[in-house]
Amino acid sequence: MDGGDGASSGGSRFKLYDQLELQEFQDKYVIKSIESPNQGFSIGRRDGNVEPLTGDDTCSLSPSKVSTIYGVVGSIRLVAGTYVLVITSRKEVGTFLGFPIFKVMSMTFLSCNEALKFSTSQEKKDEAYFRTLLRTVESAPGLYYSYEADITLNLQRRYKLAEGWMNKPIWKQADPRFVWNRNLLEDLIESKLDGFIIPILQGSFQSVQLNLKSSHVTITLLSRRCTRRLGTRMWRRGANLEGDTANFIETEQLLELEGFRSSLLQIRGSIPLLWEQIVDLSYKPRLRIINHEQTSNVVERHFHDLLQRYGEIVAVDLTDKHGDEGELSAAYAAEMQKLRDVRYVSFDFHHYNGNANFDNLNVLYDQISEDFEKQGYFLVDMEGNIQEEQKGVIRNNCIDCLDRTNVTQSFLAEKSLNIQLQRIGVLTSSEGISMFPEEYGKFRTLWAEQGDEISLEYAGTNALKGDLVRYGKQTVAGLIKDGMSAISRYYLNNFHDGVRQDAMDLISGHYTVSRNSPSPFQLNGFESLSYLPVASALIVGGLTLTSFTLQNVGRSAQQFMSSVIWAGVTAGVMAVVKANGRQFCSRPRLCGLL
């Protein structure tokens, strides 16, 4: 059916308006459906108020600008204005259960802030900084949506829903954990503009066609990022007091073949303890476990939620068993011993696999294969009858829940895919997808590209160890690529992610702007970050002058003293920077770590 207030066509499912006209007037923006011009709404440029269009809404003036947009993501109120986020370009990337899926390629905020001219000086400064955060939001990666289907629900859950559920507006069908723009939809929901409300998913969508013998198989990989503890790699670690973990992602591998549909769910998430790893200019900052009386309750809350949603849980911990990681892993293991209904498996990925041996994951599989195969997968036949149900999930984690986790999940996904293809009859019991090299390469690339995309959202770079997923071994080119990504991660984590974290906290509603609250940007002391360029210049200049004077040191005692002085200044500045590393890093200002 067409989107909007009761509009419908021959089908029974709800459909959103997929092309909109944006008209810009001096006092308002008007957004209309191109298909149904009588359906739309206006947004006041002074106050940001949303008003549905009525039959009496006519304007004698012509708009100053008219453009096509592809959806309204939502709106957010700041200190002195409201800003409306719209999709300005999109790309169709495949289908999910037959419905087209689009990736957001570009977005822009429409400013409704005429009242800003009446604001105080501090309010204008605050608004300016908030607007820099909005510009960061405009380039958020990995955003997907559909006009005809809710992609936040996995296949098994969709089949379990009550009759008539799919007739609801799409935003009412959605799993709120995975709606990236949930906090931005309030004004549209309040105005009952159901046909314009798009639940946006952040994560990854990849799809590939495989030709296995005479069968054409579609494999879709859909990863859904949870928004409850949304954040960046170093500024969102572990769990909060409610048991929500950082980088929690539900990944669904969907198989479609001649009317058969099957899916495998896996989940990942940060170790569900209270812990942190604050950037301090060192390459690998120290991990710190936060001692808290609620720790056991946090772990219990986390796994209780998972048990309710997914059934039996096997928690696979891929972290090292020495150093800081070892201490964190030991604390996790100690807490897991208190839970009777969750199996915990510790597997030191680096010990068994090094950086280059994918096959050694069979050691892990030998430990969990019985539980993994008993958990099963979801399968429906050509008539839509449920043949198999997935009774539980594997929960994987490493430290970042990116690189080691993605290698492990792709390994388990391949195991399950072989079982599913054998069950449907595409492969015999002695065959596996790895026996078809070209198609196997496509499958591995699917998982590698998924890993890159979700890593980009959390760490700011592509995933490391991508070659293990693509080729089953590490290559020289892969080592070079990993090295470049590691350097990029260091730079972004230390000097950029504080701003990115603020943008995520703002857009997800973890921080709410209030005009009556003190400015979060008024500084109680000096802003150390502003001194970093000065410190860097002193270090570089000091090293240069020290080198120059050392070259001439034999000419006079004065040259020797100059070398000593410049070397001392350089060493002193470096010592100050090292001792105050945290203060020189980009850090969030809006929310605390928990």
XYZ file of C-alpha atoms in Angstrom:
594
model
C 0.000 0.000 0.000
C 1.030 3.580 -0.480
C 2.434 5.319 2.550
C 0.517 7.958 4.399
C -2.589 8.294 6.405
C -4.668 5.417 5.193
C -3.606 5.556 1.543
C -3.551 2.089 -0.007
C -3.335 0.129 -3.234
C -3.792 -3.517 -4.138
C -1.353 -4.999 -1.596
C -1.854 -5.407 2.123
C 1.551 -4.167 3.273
C 2.414 -0.651 4.303
C 4.614 1.329 1.903
C 6.316 4.651 2.476
C 6.463 7.534 0.026
C 9.709 7.010 -1.849
C 10.172 10.304 -3.719
C 9.492 13.659 -2.161
C 9.521 17.245 -3.351
C 11.177 19.771 -1.074
C 9.888 23.323 -1.541
C 11.758 26.122 0.200
C 9.853 29.283 1.152
C 11.052 32.248 3.173
C 9.088 31.199 6.252
C 8.837 27.416 5.882
C 9.861 24.225 4.153
C 7.158 22.130 2.473
C 7.709 18.430 1.839
C 5.246 16.614 -0.437
C 4.927 13.188 -1.981
C 5.563 13.367 -5.731
C 3.133 10.466 -6.269
C 0.428 11.961 -4.023
C 0.913 15.764 -3.914
C -1.923 16.176 -1.405
C 0.142 14.243 1.149
C 2.860 16.200 2.941
C 3.746 18.593 5.720
C 5.382 21.933 6.385
C 8.153 22.890 8.792
C 8.333 26.439 10.138
C 11.762 27.983 9.585
C 11.440 30.095 12.723
C 10.346 27.507 15.281
C 10.660 24.134 13.522
C 7.011 23.232 14.134
C 5.696 20.433 11.906
C 2.188 20.831 10.424
C 0.516 18.234 8.159
C -0.818 19.727 4.930
C -4.570 20.040 4.561
C -6.715 20.578 1.506
C -6.850 24.306 2.299
C -3.054 24.691 2.192
C -2.412 26.845 -0.834
C 0.299 29.423 -1.293
C 0.230 32.278 -3.767
C 4.016 32.617 -3.569
C 6.369 30.430 -5.540
C 9.073 28.588 -3.613
C 12.577 29.997 -3.897
C 13.934 26.515 -4.553
C 12.481 23.101 -5.402
C 14.431 19.842 -5.149
C 13.849 16.101 -4.925
C 14.660 14.249 -1.724
C 14.253 10.582 -0.858
C 13.148 10.614 2.730
C 12.987 12.527 5.989
C 15.286 11.006 8.624
C 13.861 13.180 11.407
C 14.436 16.383 13.340
C 16.406 17.531 16.368
C 16.026 20.601 18.572
C 19.164 22.386 19.699
C 19.654 25.522 21.789
C 17.985 28.006 19.470
C 16.691 26.085 16.507
C 15.368 22.888 14.992
C 17.215 21.002 12.270
C 15.549 18.548 9.885
C 17.645 15.761 8.366
C 16.703 14.672 4.833
C 18.113 12.086 2.415
C 19.465 13.820 -0.694
C 20.806 10.766 -2.532
C 20.449 7.009 -2.247
C 21.613 3.813 -3.913
C 19.663 0.594 -4.354
C 21.936 -2.171 -3.046
C 19.764 -5.279 -3.273
C 16.602 -6.817 -1.911
C 15.530 -8.232 1.427
C 12.781 -10.866 1.103
C 11.937 -9.373 -2.283
C 11.785 -5.732 -1.136
C 14.283 -3.146 -2.475
C 16.930 -1.989 0.022
C 18.594 1.419 -0.248
C 21.810 2.796 1.169
C 21.932 6.441 2.231
C 24.585 8.126 0.099
C 24.168 11.711 1.305
C 22.085 13.667 3.820
C 21.731 17.302 4.783
C 20.188 19.233 7.653
C 17.610 21.935 6.915
C 18.007 24.809 9.371
C 14.949 26.173 11.151
C 16.796 28.596 13.402
C 15.508 32.099 12.698
C 15.311 32.596 16.476
C 19.102 32.306 16.710
C 19.458 36.060 16.130
C 17.776 36.653 19.507
C 20.087 34.298 21.424
C 22.871 35.183 23.826
C 26.510 35.082 22.829
C 27.095 31.797 24.692
C 23.994 30.234 23.137
C 25.269 31.160 19.685
C 28.633 29.567 20.482
C 26.914 26.415 21.737
C 24.665 26.265 18.691
C 27.703 26.616 16.425
C 29.440 23.670 18.089
C 26.286 21.545 17.993
C 26.033 22.321 14.274
C 29.571 20.990 13.742
C 28.327 17.762 15.332
C 25.407 17.716 12.903
C 27.856 17.961 10.006
C 29.535 14.849 11.384
C 26.129 13.142 11.493
C 25.491 14.029 7.834
C 28.371 11.761 6.826
C 27.477 8.831 9.114
C 28.411 5.563 7.343
C 26.462 2.358 6.841
C 22.843 3.597 6.872
C 20.188 1.433 5.178
C 16.412 1.431 4.816
C 13.469 0.184 2.789
C 10.219 1.862 1.798
C 8.341 -1.446 1.859
C 9.799 -3.612 4.618
C 11.162 -3.286 8.110
C 14.774 -4.495 7.940
C 15.367 -4.314 11.705
C 13.553 -7.641 12.234
C 15.276 -10.942 11.477
C 13.533 -13.616 9.430
C 12.569 -15.888 12.332
C 11.080 -13.049 14.333
C 9.074 -11.854 11.312
C 7.489 -15.279 10.936
C 6.647 -15.371 14.642
C 4.784 -12.063 14.665
C 1.043 -11.901 15.120
C -1.225 -11.874 12.092
C -1.616 -8.381 10.684
C 1.642 -7.068 12.196
C 3.046 -6.253 8.744
C 0.034 -4.057 8.005
C 1.188 -1.577 10.634
C 3.220 1.501 9.686
C 6.818 0.415 9.233
C 8.107 2.414 12.212
C 5.683 0.541 14.486
C 6.970 -2.819 13.225
C 10.619 -2.010 13.911
C 12.845 -3.318 16.693
C 13.727 -0.088 18.545
C 17.201 -1.404 19.413
C 18.235 -1.121 15.783
C 16.525 2.108 14.693
C 19.428 4.542 14.281
C 17.170 7.600 13.956
C 14.666 6.662 16.667
C 15.397 9.816 18.669
C 14.766 11.994 15.593
C 11.282 10.723 14.793
C 9.244 12.224 17.641
C 7.862 15.240 15.742
C 6.816 13.113 12.751
C 5.205 10.499 15.001
C 3.384 13.173 16.991
C 2.019 14.622 13.744
C 0.873 11.135 12.623
C 2.889 11.314 9.397
C 3.264 7.529 9.163
C 3.892 7.513 5.415
C 7.011 9.638 5.845
C 8.578 7.899 8.860
C 11.589 5.820 7.781
C 13.324 3.584 10.348
C 17.018 3.809 9.439
C 19.326 0.897 10.242
C 23.059 1.336 10.802
C 25.197 -1.679 10.068
C 25.884 -3.474 6.830
C 23.943 -4.940 3.916
C 25.741 -7.233 1.458
C 24.250 -9.610 -1.097
C 25.668 -12.049 -3.647
C 24.410 -14.627 -6.159
C 26.084 -18.042 -6.053
C 25.849 -20.686 -8.775
C 26.179 -24.064 -7.068
C 25.820 -26.945 -9.494
C 22.534 -26.094 -11.249
C 21.130 -24.004 -8.406
C 21.115 -20.203 -8.141
C 21.480 -19.255 -4.487
C 21.156 -15.742 -3.047
C 23.136 -15.043 0.104
C 22.370 -11.824 1.993
C 24.336 -10.590 4.978
C 22.554 -8.033 7.145
C 24.189 -6.614 10.280
C 22.158 -4.506 12.692
C 23.952 -2.165 15.106
C 22.259 -1.559 18.459
C 21.837 2.099 19.457
C 21.579 1.606 23.219
C 25.329 2.076 23.750
C 26.254 3.672 20.465
C 29.756 5.015 20.198
C 33.328 4.982 18.980
C 36.006 2.383 19.611
C 37.821 3.942 22.567
C 35.020 6.016 24.080
C 32.446 3.231 24.317
C 33.795 0.058 25.858
C 32.107 -2.642 27.924
C 28.625 -2.255 29.346
C 26.558 0.416 31.034
C 24.693 -0.169 34.284
C 21.620 -1.406 32.382
C 23.661 -4.203 30.790
C 23.794 -2.721 27.274
C 27.165 -3.299 25.618
C 29.204 -1.280 23.166
C 29.361 -2.390 19.523
C 26.482 -4.838 19.957
C 25.560 -6.156 16.521
C 23.102 -8.803 15.358
C 24.262 -10.381 12.084
C 21.880 -12.407 9.947
C 23.025 -14.589 7.060
C 20.002 -15.187 4.840
C 19.835 -17.895 2.159
C 17.151 -17.826 -0.576
C 16.704 -20.631 -3.099
C 13.675 -21.545 -5.214
C 11.174 -20.500 -2.551
C 13.192 -21.814 0.404
C 14.449 -19.272 2.908
C 16.798 -19.937 5.778
C 18.780 -17.748 8.127
C 21.513 -17.939 10.746
C 21.812 -15.343 13.506
C 25.029 -14.500 15.338
C 25.654 -11.675 17.783
C 28.687 -9.761 18.975
C 29.206 -7.220 21.726
C 31.855 -5.817 24.009
C 32.737 -7.760 27.183
C 29.737 -6.953 29.439
C 31.733 -5.646 32.389
C 32.347 -2.060 33.446
C 35.721 -1.205 31.898
C 37.467 1.520 29.937
C 40.472 2.152 27.718
C 41.038 5.903 27.583
C 43.261 7.237 24.812
C 46.479 8.880 26.051
C 48.654 9.140 22.906
C 50.171 5.694 23.531
C 49.665 3.126 20.762
C 47.792 0.712 23.038
C 46.273 2.457 26.081
C 45.913 0.432 29.264
C 42.650 -1.377 29.953
C 41.090 -0.591 33.308
C 38.363 -2.630 34.964
C 36.006 -0.406 36.954
C 35.277 -1.956 40.331
C 31.577 -1.471 40.986
C 29.097 -3.123 43.319
C 26.696 -3.563 40.380
C 29.100 -5.551 38.170
C 27.439 -8.936 38.704
C 24.000 -7.415 38.144
C 25.209 -5.789 34.913
C 26.393 -9.145 33.550
C 23.171 -10.834 34.633
C 21.000 -8.120 33.039
C 22.893 -8.395 29.772
C 22.528 -12.143 29.431
C 18.955 -12.210 30.725
C 18.014 -9.884 27.858
C 19.816 -12.106 25.346
C 18.199 -15.286 26.688
C 14.763 -13.701 26.366
C 15.401 -12.657 22.778
C 17.531 -15.445 21.313
C 17.238 -18.535 23.489
C 20.310 -20.543 24.506
C 23.546 -18.516 24.553
C 27.115 -19.722 24.082
C 29.505 -16.871 24.918
C 32.794 -17.234 23.012
C 35.581 -15.012 24.363
C 38.395 -14.567 21.801
C 40.671 -12.326 23.879
C 44.311 -12.978 24.795
C 44.998 -14.732 28.079
C 47.933 -12.562 29.127
C 48.562 -8.875 29.797
C 45.694 -6.406 30.155
C 43.442 -8.526 27.932
C 44.147 -11.522 30.140
C 43.093 -9.651 33.286
C 39.861 -8.524 31.610
C 39.186 -12.027 30.284
C 39.772 -13.536 33.740
C 37.332 -11.068 35.310
C 34.763 -11.941 32.625
C 35.254 -15.671 33.188
C 34.807 -15.218 36.950
C 31.485 -13.458 36.456
C 30.299 -16.031 33.919
C 30.811 -18.818 36.462
C 27.960 -17.275 38.446
C 25.515 -17.724 35.528
C 24.092 -21.221 35.322
C 22.179 -20.886 32.067
C 24.932 -19.492 29.786
C 27.914 -21.493 28.550
C 31.197 -19.572 28.491
C 34.047 -20.675 26.187
C 37.464 -19.042 26.320
C 39.512 -19.270 23.103
C 42.763 -17.301 22.755
C 42.486 -16.433 19.055
C 46.030 -15.116 18.713
C 47.542 -18.134 20.471
C 45.845 -20.652 18.181
C 45.726 -18.725 14.925
C 48.619 -16.300 15.156
C 48.024 -13.818 12.376
C 47.817 -16.275 9.557
C 46.114 -19.631 10.202
C 42.358 -19.606 9.620
C 42.140 -23.418 9.793
C 43.036 -23.522 13.481
C 39.548 -22.214 14.234
C 38.592 -25.879 13.985
C 40.017 -26.175 17.507
C 37.286 -23.768 18.656
C 34.664 -25.531 16.558
C 35.468 -28.844 18.206
C 34.588 -27.221 21.554
C 31.281 -25.684 20.480
C 30.112 -27.770 17.501
C 27.580 -29.797 19.488
C 25.907 -26.668 20.900
C 26.192 -24.773 17.601
C 24.555 -27.514 15.561
C 21.891 -28.048 18.237
C 21.036 -24.328 18.115
C 20.449 -24.824 14.407
C 19.086 -22.287 11.958
C 15.703 -21.036 10.755
C 14.163 -22.585 7.621
C 10.852 -22.106 5.807
C 9.785 -24.060 2.716
C 8.201 -22.914 -0.538
C 4.730 -22.841 1.077
C 5.940 -20.690 3.952
C 5.831 -23.538 6.464
C 8.459 -23.450 9.206
C 10.738 -26.503 8.912
C 13.493 -25.560 11.382
C 13.896 -22.969 14.126
C 17.075 -21.491 15.539
C 17.042 -22.211 19.269
C 19.982 -20.090 20.383
C 22.956 -18.026 19.241
C 26.725 -17.816 19.542
C 27.805 -14.538 21.162
C 31.338 -13.626 20.076
C 33.640 -10.992 21.489
C 37.257 -9.909 21.327
C 38.344 -6.484 22.601
C 36.911 -4.368 19.785
C 34.474 -7.054 18.539
C 35.713 -6.308 15.029
C 38.660 -8.179 13.557
C 38.991 -11.488 15.442
C 35.227 -11.573 15.889
C 34.538 -11.154 12.175
C 36.977 -13.933 11.242
C 35.283 -16.278 13.717
C 31.744 -15.395 12.698
C 32.538 -15.941 9.014
C 33.980 -19.364 9.890
C 30.822 -20.382 11.766
C 28.611 -18.937 9.015
C 30.328 -21.163 6.462
C 29.761 -24.228 8.668
C 26.052 -23.427 8.972
C 25.674 -22.593 5.267
C 27.004 -26.038 4.333
C 24.504 -27.685 6.694
C 21.633 -25.622 5.229
C 22.595 -26.352 1.608
C 22.812 -30.064 2.423
C 19.409 -29.926 4.155
C 17.752 -28.290 1.132
C 19.439 -30.739 -1.240
C 21.808 -28.467 -3.138
C 24.901 -30.215 -1.736
C 25.468 -33.816 -0.705
C 26.543 -34.662 2.831
C 30.174 -34.878 1.712
C 30.214 -31.545 -0.119
C 30.854 -27.991 1.085
C 30.915 -24.560 -0.496
C 34.738 -24.536 -0.363
C 34.704 -27.172 -3.155
C 33.484 -24.460 -5.558
C 36.441 -22.003 -5.579
C 34.860 -19.127 -7.501
C 31.626 -19.133 -5.487
C 33.567 -19.664 -2.261
C 35.574 -16.540 -3.044
C 32.361 -14.544 -3.454
C 31.091 -15.806 -0.100
C 34.302 -14.861 1.695
C 34.367 -11.428 0.055
C 30.808 -10.888 1.287
C 31.935 -11.400 4.880
C 35.115 -9.355 4.459
C 33.220 -6.352 3.105
C 30.703 -6.619 5.922
C 33.584 -6.613 8.389
C 35.058 -3.507 6.786
C 31.783 -1.609 6.971
C 30.985 -2.238 10.616
C 34.608 -1.540 11.531
C 34.353 1.810 9.746
C 31.374 2.733 11.941
C 33.073 1.883 15.242
C 36.818 2.329 14.676
C 36.835 4.665 11.673
C 38.840 2.276 9.434
C 38.410 -0.983 7.574
C 38.739 -4.199 9.575
C 42.117 -5.778 10.260
C 42.748 -9.445 9.402
C 40.502 -9.081 6.343
C 42.771 -11.460 4.400
C 41.963 -14.275 6.818
C 38.318 -13.883 5.828
C 38.959 -13.379 2.095
C 41.683 -15.971 1.525
C 42.022 -17.994 4.734
C 45.578 -16.706 5.218
C 47.506 -13.480 5.674
C 49.176 -11.903 2.612
C 51.920 -9.290 2.289
C 49.447 -6.837 0.769
C 47.083 -7.556 3.643
C 49.818 -6.890 6.210
C 50.558 -3.527 4.597
C 46.867 -2.661 4.491
C 46.479 -3.668 8.155
C 49.455 -1.500 9.069
C 47.944 1.531 7.352
C 44.584 0.890 9.025
C 46.270 0.577 12.426
C 47.977 3.956 11.947
C 44.672 5.509 10.861
C 42.934 4.052 13.911
C 45.588 5.551 16.171
C 45.130 9.003 14.656
C 41.327 8.914 14.644
C 41.037 7.457 18.144
C 43.375 10.048 19.635
C 42.517 13.205 17.700
C 39.051 12.891 16.191
C 36.778 10.436 17.986
C 35.846 12.753 20.858
C 33.877 14.882 18.406
C 32.456 11.803 16.693
C 31.323 10.438 20.073
C 29.582 13.717 20.886
C 27.771 13.549 17.538
C 26.567 10.004 18.284
C 25.435 10.910 21.799
C 23.532 13.893 20.423
C 21.798 12.093 17.578
C 20.897 9.010 19.640
C 19.352 11.025 22.459
C 21.896 10.008 25.096
C 22.471 13.744 25.455
C 19.501 16.101 25.319
C 20.006 19.785 24.583
C 18.318 22.075 27.094
C 18.327 25.845 26.904
C 18.070 26.085 30.695
C 21.095 23.880 31.405
C 24.665 25.167 31.705
C 26.665 25.065 28.501
C 28.605 21.793 28.186
C 31.309 23.705 26.319
C 32.140 26.380 28.897
C 35.598 25.444 30.101
C 36.553 25.276 33.743
C 40.231 25.315 32.822
C 42.358 25.551 29.710
C 41.383 23.493 26.705
C 44.399 21.223 26.432
C 43.630 20.085 22.918
C 44.285 23.613 21.658
C 47.848 23.315 22.979
C 48.601 20.161 20.983
C 49.664 22.002 17.778
C 51.921 24.226 19.880
C 53.460 21.233 21.637
C 53.904 19.418 18.321
C 55.558 22.460 16.780
C 57.938 22.771 19.752
C 58.926 19.103 19.515
C 59.518 19.204 15.752
C 61.273 22.559 15.970
C 63.384 21.424 18.914
C 64.470 18.240 17.124
C 65.312 20.244 14.000
C 67.351 22.847 15.869
C 69.059 20.186 17.977
C 70.063 18.334 14.809
C 71.253 21.541 13.143
C 73.335 22.686 16.108
C 74.839 19.208 16.565
C 76.180 19.414 13.023
C 78.104 22.553 14.009
C 78.949 21.507 17.543
C 82.702 21.378 16.898
C 82.915 25.046 15.949
C 82.382 26.553 19.386
C 81.307 25.921 22.951
C 78.297 28.173 22.266
C 77.062 25.776 19.585
C 77.475 22.906 22.044
C 75.430 24.716 24.700
C 72.725 25.523 22.128
C 72.461 21.829 21.283
C 72.155 20.925 24.939
C 69.487 23.595 25.562
C 67.381 22.644 22.534
C 67.677 18.952 23.335
C 66.572 19.717 26.900
C 63.611 21.817 25.735
C 62.540 19.103 23.305
C 62.862 16.375 25.916
C 60.951 18.491 28.426
C 58.070 19.156 26.029
C 57.941 15.475 25.083
C 57.854 14.516 28.758
C 54.999 16.955 29.435
C 53.019 15.648 26.449
C 53.604 12.023 27.487
C 52.687 12.647 31.120
C 49.504 14.472 30.098
C 48.619 12.321 27.098
C 44.928 12.118 27.938
C 44.662 15.886 28.084
C 46.058 16.275 24.575
C 43.571 13.834 23.000
C 40.187 14.584 21.505
C 37.597 13.640 24.110
C 33.805 13.823 24.273
C 32.217 16.647 26.233
C 28.538 15.701 26.361
C 28.311 12.348 28.186
C 30.295 10.255 30.636
C 31.673 6.800 29.865
C 28.832 4.862 31.486
